[in-house]
Short mmCIF file of C-alpha atoms and ligand atoms in Angstrom, two decimals:
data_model
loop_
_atom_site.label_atom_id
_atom_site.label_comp_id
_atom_site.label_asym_id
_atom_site.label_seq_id
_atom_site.Cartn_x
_atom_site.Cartn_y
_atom_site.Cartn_z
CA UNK Z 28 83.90 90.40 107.33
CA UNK Z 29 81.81 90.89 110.02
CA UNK Z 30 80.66 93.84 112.51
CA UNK Z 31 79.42 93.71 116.19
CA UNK Z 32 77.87 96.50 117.55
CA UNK Z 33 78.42 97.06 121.40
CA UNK Z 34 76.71 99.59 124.10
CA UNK Z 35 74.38 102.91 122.38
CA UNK Z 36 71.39 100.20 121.33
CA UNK Z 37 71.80 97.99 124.09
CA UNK Z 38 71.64 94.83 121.73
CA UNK Z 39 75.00 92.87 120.98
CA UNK Z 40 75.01 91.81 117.71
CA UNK Z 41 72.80 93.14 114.38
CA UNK Z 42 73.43 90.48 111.89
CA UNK Z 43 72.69 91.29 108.93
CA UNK Z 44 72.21 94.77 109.44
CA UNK Z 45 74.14 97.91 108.22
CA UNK Z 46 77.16 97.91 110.72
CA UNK Z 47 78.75 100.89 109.03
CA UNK Z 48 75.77 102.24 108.56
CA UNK Z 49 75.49 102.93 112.33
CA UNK Z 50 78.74 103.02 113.36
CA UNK Z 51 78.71 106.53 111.15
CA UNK Z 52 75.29 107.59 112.96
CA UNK Z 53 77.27 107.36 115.94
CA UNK Z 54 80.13 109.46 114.50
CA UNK Z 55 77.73 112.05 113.67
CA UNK Z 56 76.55 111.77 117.33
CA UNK Z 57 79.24 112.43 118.99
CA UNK Z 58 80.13 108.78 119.72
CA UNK Z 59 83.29 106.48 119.03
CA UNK Z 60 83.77 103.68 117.13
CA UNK Z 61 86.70 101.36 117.10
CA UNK Z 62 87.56 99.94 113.36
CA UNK Z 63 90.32 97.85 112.02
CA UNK Z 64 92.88 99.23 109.80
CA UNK Z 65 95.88 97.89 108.16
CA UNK Z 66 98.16 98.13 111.29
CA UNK Z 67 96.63 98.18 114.27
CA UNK Z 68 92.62 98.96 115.66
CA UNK Z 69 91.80 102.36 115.69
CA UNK Z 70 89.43 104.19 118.28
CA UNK Z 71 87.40 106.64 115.98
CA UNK Z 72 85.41 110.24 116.88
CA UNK Z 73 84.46 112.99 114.80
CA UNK Z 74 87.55 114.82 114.50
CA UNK Z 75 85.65 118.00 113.87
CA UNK Z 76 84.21 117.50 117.27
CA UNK Z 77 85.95 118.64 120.48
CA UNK Z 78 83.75 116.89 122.56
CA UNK Z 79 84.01 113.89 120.91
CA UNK Z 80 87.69 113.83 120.79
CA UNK Z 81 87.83 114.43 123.97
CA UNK Z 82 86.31 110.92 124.64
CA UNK Z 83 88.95 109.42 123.52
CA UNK Z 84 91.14 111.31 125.36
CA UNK Z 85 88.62 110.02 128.32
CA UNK Z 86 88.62 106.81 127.63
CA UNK Z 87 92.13 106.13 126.58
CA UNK Z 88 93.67 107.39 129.79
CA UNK Z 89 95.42 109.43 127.65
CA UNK Z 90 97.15 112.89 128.15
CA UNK Z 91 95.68 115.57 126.07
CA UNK Z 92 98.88 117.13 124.70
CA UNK Z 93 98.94 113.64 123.31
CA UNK Z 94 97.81 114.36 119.20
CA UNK Z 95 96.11 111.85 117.75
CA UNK Z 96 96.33 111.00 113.87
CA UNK Z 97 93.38 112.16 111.44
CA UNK Z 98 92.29 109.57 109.17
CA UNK Z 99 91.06 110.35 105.93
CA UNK Z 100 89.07 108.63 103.01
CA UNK Z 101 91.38 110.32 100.52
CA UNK Z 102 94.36 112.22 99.38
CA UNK Z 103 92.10 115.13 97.45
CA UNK Z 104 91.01 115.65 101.22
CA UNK Z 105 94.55 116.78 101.98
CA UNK Z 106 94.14 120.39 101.55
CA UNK Z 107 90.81 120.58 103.48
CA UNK Z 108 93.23 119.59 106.67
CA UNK Z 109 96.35 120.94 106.22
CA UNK Z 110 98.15 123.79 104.84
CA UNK Z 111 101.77 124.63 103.36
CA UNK Z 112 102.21 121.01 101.84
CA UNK Z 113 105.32 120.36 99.98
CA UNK Z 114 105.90 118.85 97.14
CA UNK Z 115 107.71 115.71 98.30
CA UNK Z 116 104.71 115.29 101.03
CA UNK Z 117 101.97 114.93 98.35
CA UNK Z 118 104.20 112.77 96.43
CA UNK Z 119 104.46 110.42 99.51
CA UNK Z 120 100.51 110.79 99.49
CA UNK Z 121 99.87 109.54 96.18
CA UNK Z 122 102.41 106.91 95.91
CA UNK Z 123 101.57 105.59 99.72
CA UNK Z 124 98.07 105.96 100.44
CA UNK Z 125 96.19 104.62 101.37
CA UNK Z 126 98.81 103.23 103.74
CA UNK Z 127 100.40 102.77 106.48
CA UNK Z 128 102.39 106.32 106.53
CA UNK Z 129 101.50 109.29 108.49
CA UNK Z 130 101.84 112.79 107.08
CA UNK Z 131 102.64 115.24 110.04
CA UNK Z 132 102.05 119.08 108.24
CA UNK Z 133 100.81 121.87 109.16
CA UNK Z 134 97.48 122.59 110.15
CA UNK Z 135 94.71 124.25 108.15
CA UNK Z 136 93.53 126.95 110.42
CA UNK Z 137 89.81 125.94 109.57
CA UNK Z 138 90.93 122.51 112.06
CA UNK Z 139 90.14 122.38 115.55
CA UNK Z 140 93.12 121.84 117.53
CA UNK Z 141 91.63 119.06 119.94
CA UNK Z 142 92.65 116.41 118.05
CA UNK Z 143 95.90 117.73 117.25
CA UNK Z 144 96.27 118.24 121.15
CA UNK Z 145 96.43 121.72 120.55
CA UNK Z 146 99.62 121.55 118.11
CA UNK Z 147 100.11 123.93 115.13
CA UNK Z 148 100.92 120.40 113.29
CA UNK Z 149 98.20 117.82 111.98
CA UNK Z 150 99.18 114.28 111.72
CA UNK Z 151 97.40 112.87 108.09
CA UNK Z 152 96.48 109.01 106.92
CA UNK Z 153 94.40 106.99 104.53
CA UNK Z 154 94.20 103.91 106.03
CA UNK Z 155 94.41 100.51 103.65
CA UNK Z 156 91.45 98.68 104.95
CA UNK Z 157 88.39 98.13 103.17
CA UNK Z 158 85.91 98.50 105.93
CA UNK Z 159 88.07 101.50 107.05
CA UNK Z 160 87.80 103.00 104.06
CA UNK Z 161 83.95 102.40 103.67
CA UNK Z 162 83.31 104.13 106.97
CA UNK Z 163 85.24 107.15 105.96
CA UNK Z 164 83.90 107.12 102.68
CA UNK Z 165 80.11 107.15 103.79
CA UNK Z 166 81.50 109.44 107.15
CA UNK Z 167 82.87 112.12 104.51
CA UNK Z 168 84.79 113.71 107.44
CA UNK Z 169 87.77 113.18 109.06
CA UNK Z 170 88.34 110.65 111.41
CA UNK Z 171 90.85 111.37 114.58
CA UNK Z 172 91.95 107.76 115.91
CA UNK Z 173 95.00 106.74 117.98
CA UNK Z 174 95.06 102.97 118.39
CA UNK Z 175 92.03 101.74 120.35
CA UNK Z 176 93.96 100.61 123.33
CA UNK Z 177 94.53 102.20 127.10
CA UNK Z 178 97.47 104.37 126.89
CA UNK Z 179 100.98 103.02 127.29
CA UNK Z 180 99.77 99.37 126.92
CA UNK Z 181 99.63 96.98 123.53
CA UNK Z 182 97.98 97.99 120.42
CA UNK Z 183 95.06 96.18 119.16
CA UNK Z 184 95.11 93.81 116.27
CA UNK Z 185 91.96 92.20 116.76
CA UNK Z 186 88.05 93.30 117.95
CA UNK Z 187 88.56 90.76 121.16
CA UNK Z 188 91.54 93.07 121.63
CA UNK Z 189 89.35 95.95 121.67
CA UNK Z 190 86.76 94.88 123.56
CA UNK Z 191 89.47 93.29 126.46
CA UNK Z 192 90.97 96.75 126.82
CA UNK Z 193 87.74 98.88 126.12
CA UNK Z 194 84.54 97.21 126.19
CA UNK Z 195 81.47 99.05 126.95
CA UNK Z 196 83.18 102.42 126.72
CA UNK Z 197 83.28 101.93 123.00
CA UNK Z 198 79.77 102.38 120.94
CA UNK Z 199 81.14 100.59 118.18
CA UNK Z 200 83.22 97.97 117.84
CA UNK Z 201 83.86 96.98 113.15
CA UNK Z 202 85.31 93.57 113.58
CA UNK Z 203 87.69 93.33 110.41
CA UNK Z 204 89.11 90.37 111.81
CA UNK Z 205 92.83 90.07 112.68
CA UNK Z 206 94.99 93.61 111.57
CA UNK Z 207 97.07 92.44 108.13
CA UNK Z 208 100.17 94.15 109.07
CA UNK Z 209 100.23 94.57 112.81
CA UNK Z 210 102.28 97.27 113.40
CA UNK Z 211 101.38 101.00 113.65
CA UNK Z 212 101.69 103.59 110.05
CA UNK Z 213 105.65 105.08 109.50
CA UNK Z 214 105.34 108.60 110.81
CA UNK Z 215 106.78 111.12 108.69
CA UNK Z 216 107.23 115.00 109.41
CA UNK Z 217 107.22 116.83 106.80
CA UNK Z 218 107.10 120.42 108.57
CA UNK Z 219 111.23 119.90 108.68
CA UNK Z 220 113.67 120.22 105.78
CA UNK Z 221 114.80 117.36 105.35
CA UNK Z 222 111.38 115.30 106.30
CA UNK Z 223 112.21 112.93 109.49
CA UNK Z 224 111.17 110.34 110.32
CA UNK Z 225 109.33 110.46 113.94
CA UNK Z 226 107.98 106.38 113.90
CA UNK Z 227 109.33 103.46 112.37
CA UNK Z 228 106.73 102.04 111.44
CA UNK Z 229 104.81 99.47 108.76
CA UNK Z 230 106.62 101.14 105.49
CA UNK Z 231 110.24 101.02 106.05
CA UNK Z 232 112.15 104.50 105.82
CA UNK Z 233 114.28 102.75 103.24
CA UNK Z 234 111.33 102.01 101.01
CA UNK Z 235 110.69 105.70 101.61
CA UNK Z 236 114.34 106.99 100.57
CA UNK Z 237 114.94 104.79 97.96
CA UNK Z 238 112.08 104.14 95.66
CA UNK Z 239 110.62 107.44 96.69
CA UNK Z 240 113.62 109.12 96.53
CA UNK Z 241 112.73 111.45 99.12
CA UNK Z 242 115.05 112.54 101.73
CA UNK Z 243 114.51 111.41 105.71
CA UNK Z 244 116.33 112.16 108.64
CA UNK Z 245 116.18 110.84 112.04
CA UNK Z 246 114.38 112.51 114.10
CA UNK Z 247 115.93 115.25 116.77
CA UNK Z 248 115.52 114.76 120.45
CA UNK Z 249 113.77 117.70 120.53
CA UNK Z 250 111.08 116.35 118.29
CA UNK Z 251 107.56 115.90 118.60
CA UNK Z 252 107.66 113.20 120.38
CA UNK Z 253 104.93 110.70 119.02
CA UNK Z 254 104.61 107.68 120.63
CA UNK Z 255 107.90 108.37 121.63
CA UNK Z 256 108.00 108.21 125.45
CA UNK Z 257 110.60 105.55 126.62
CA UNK Z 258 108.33 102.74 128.13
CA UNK Z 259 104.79 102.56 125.76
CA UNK Z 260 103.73 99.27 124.01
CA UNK Z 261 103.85 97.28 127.23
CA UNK Z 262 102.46 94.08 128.44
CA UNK Z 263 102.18 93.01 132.19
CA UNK Z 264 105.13 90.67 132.06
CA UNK Z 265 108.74 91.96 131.76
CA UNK Z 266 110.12 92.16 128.29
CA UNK Z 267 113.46 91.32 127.85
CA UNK Z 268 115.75 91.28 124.56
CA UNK Z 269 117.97 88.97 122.93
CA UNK Z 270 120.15 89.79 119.77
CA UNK Z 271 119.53 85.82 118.69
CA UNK Z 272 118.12 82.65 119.75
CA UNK Z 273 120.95 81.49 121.80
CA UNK Z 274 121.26 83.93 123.99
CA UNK Z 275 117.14 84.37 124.04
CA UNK Z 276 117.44 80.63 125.78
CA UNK Z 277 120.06 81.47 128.04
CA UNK Z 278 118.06 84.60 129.21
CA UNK Z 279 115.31 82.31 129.53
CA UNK Z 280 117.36 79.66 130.82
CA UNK Z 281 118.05 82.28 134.20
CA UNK Z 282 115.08 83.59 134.65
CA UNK Z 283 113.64 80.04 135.02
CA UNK Z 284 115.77 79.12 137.34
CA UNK Z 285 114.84 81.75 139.49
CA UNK Z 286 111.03 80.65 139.55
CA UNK Z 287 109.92 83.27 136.74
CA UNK Z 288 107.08 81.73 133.96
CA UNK Z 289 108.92 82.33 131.05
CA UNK Z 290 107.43 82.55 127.48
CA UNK Z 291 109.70 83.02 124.21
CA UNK Z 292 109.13 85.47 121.12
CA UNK Z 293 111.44 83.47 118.58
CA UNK Z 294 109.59 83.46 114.66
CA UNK Z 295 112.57 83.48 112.68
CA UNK Z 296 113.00 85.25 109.90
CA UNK Z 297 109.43 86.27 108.58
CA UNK Z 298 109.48 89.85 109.25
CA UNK Z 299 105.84 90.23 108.16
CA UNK Z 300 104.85 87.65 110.34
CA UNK Z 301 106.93 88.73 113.27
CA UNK Z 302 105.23 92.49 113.07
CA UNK Z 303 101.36 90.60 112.17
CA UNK Z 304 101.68 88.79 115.51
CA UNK Z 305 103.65 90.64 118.04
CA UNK Z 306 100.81 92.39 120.04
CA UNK Z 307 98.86 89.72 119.96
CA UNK Z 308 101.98 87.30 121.42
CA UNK Z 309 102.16 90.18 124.03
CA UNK Z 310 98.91 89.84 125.12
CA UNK Z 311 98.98 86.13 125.06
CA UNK Z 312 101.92 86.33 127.26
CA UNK Z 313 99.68 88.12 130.21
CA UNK Z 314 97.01 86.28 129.45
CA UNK Z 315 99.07 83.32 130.67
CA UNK Z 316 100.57 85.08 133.62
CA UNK Z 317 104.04 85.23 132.39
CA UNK Z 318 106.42 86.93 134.29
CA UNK Z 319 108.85 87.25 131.85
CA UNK Z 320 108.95 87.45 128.00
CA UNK Z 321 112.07 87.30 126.18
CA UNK Z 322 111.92 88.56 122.45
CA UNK Z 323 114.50 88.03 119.94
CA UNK Z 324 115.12 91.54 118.28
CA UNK Z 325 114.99 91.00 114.40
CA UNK Z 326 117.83 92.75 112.56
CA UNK Z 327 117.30 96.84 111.85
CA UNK Z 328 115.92 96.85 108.50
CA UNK Z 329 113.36 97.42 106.92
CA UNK Z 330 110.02 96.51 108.68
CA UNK Z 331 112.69 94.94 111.49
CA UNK Z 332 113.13 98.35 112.34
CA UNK Z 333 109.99 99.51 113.48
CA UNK Z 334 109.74 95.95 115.29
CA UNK Z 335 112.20 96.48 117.80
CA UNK Z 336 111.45 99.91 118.18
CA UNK Z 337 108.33 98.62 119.51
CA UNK Z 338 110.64 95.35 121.60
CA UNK Z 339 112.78 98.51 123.22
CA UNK Z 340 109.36 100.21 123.96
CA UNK Z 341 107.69 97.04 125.88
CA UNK Z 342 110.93 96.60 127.36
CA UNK Z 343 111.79 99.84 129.07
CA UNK Z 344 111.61 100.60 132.58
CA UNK Z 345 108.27 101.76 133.82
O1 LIG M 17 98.87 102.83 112.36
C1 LIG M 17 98.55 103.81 113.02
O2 LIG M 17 99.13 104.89 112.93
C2 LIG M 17 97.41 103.63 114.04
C3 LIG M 17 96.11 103.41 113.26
C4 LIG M 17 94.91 103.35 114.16
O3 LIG M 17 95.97 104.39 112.28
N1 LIG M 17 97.28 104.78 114.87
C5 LIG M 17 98.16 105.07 115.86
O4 LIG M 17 97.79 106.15 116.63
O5 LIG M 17 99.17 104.43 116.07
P1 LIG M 17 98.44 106.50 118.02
O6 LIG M 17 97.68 107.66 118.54
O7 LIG M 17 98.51 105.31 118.88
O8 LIG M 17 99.86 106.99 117.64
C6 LIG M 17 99.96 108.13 116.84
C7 LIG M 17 101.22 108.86 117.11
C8 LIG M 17 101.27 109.37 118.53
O9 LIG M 17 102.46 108.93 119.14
C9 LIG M 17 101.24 110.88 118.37
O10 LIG M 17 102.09 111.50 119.29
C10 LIG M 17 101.71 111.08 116.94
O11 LIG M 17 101.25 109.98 116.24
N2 LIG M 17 101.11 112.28 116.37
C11 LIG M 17 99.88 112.44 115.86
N3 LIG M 17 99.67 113.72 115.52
C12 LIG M 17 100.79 114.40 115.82
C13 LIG M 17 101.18 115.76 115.76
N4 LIG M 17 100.38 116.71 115.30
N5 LIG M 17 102.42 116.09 116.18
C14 LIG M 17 103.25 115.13 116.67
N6 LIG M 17 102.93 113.84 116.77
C15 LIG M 17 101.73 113.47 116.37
MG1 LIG M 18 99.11 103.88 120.17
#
């Protein structure tokens, strides 16, 4: 693995030298740092700095009801964030992290509220990347992160992502190379009896039910609303969905023959690859000026789930 560091020190690359190392100075400064995780890129400040979480906020585009999640190097620093956890939520905790599922509880009253953007709720992970976890290791603190890209648009799962979407307005850019899973952490909320589930996401709720045993309903329309607006996830080109690969080529077949540039999301049945290169297929797509991209949905389980949750997302009308 590699690291590039961008902007603060004016030189582009330090081989050889402690990446981390500075990319946690600049935490402690005030700065942000974009690192890989497990799912997508993050884009990293202090949490337990208003200022600095308000950079992201700045640099994001981002609204600033809009909470961001708080990553963490470790379950045992749970408590230090949140307060009134149940039972079943530190169960999920030691059986999931780190993973890709967000914990939303309450927050500690010791937590600014910036991150949380200003909610009495504090959404929780321990990402499952090692040079994520090394940076919060050596950080100690809590890192808030949403995914490094401008709001509304496709996550990052690469540092060429990052740097497209962000580039000099990021100190720090960890280059983990390409994001194993590809698709953002399950989001749980555990302030509700039952927990429900506001974001399908990398585990599937089924895992979460089943071998967990623990209890999730969907999530109310009156929710909390995470990532949750209708049209998020989006590329330049139209998305448009297709329950199978016939009717994916007939929808491609009419769009052509109106004079649209066309480009097809069709990878079968590998769910894991399906989720691993989505964004990036996204991006491609605008990168070659499609006007169009038709994506055929995979079916509604499991890790399909939180796939065309994202497909409906790109797809929706802006
Ligand atoms: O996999 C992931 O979760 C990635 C990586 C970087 O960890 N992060 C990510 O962050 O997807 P972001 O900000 O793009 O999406 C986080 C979602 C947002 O939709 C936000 O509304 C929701 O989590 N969220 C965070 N804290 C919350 C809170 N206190 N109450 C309600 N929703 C919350
Ligand atoms: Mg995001």
């Amino acid at each position: 693995m590699s690291a590039r560091v961008n902007g603060v020190g004016g030189s582009d690359e330090f081989d050889g030298a402690d990446e981390v190392g500075r990319a946690v100075e600049v935490l402690r400064g005030g700065g942000l740092v974009a690192f890989p995780t497990e799912t997508v890129y993050g884009l990293g400040a202090d949490a337990s700095q208003a200022e600095a979480v308000r950079r992201i906020y700045a640099v994001k585009q981002r609204p600033a009801d809009h909470p961001l999640i708080v990553h963490l190097a470790g379950s045992p620093q749970l408590d230090d964030w949140a307060i009134d956890v149940p039972d079943d939520a530190r169960r999920l905790a030691e059986l999931c992290w780190p993973g890709p599922l967000t914990l939303l509880l309450r927050r500690h009253l010791a937590v600014d509220a910036t991150p949380a953007g200003g909610r009495d709720t504090i959404g929780l992970r321990v990402p499952a990347h090692p040079l994520a976890l090394e940076l919060l290791d050596r950080f100690g603190g809590g890192i808030a992160a949403p995914s490094a890209n401008r709001f509304g648009r496709v996550s990052p799962t690469t540092a060429e992502h990052v740097r497209a979407d962000l580039g000099d307005l990021v100190d720090v850019v960890l280059d983990g190379g390409p994001c194993p899973i590809g698709i953002e952490s399950t989001i749980v909320d555990c302030t509700t009896m039952p927990f429900a589930l506001l974001r399908p996401g990398a585990i599937p709720v089924e895992a979460i039910e089943t071998h967990l045993g623990v209890e999730i309903a969907a999530a109310t329309g009156s929710s909390r609303a995470p990532g949750m607006l209708t049209s998020h996830y989006a590329p330049a080109a139209e998305v448009r969905l297709a329950e199978d690969s016939a009717a994916a080529i007939a929808v491609a077949a009419v769009e052509q023959d109106a004079g649209a540039r066309v480009e097809l999301i069709d990878p079968g049945d590998d769910l894991l690859a399906y989720a691993r290169g989505l964004y990036a297929w996204l991006r491609a797509a605008d990168e070659h000026r499609a006007d169009v991209v038709v994506a055929v949905l995979p079916p509604p389980q499991g890790l399909g789930l939180a796939i065309r949750d994202r497909l409906r997302k790109a797809a929706a009308p802006r």
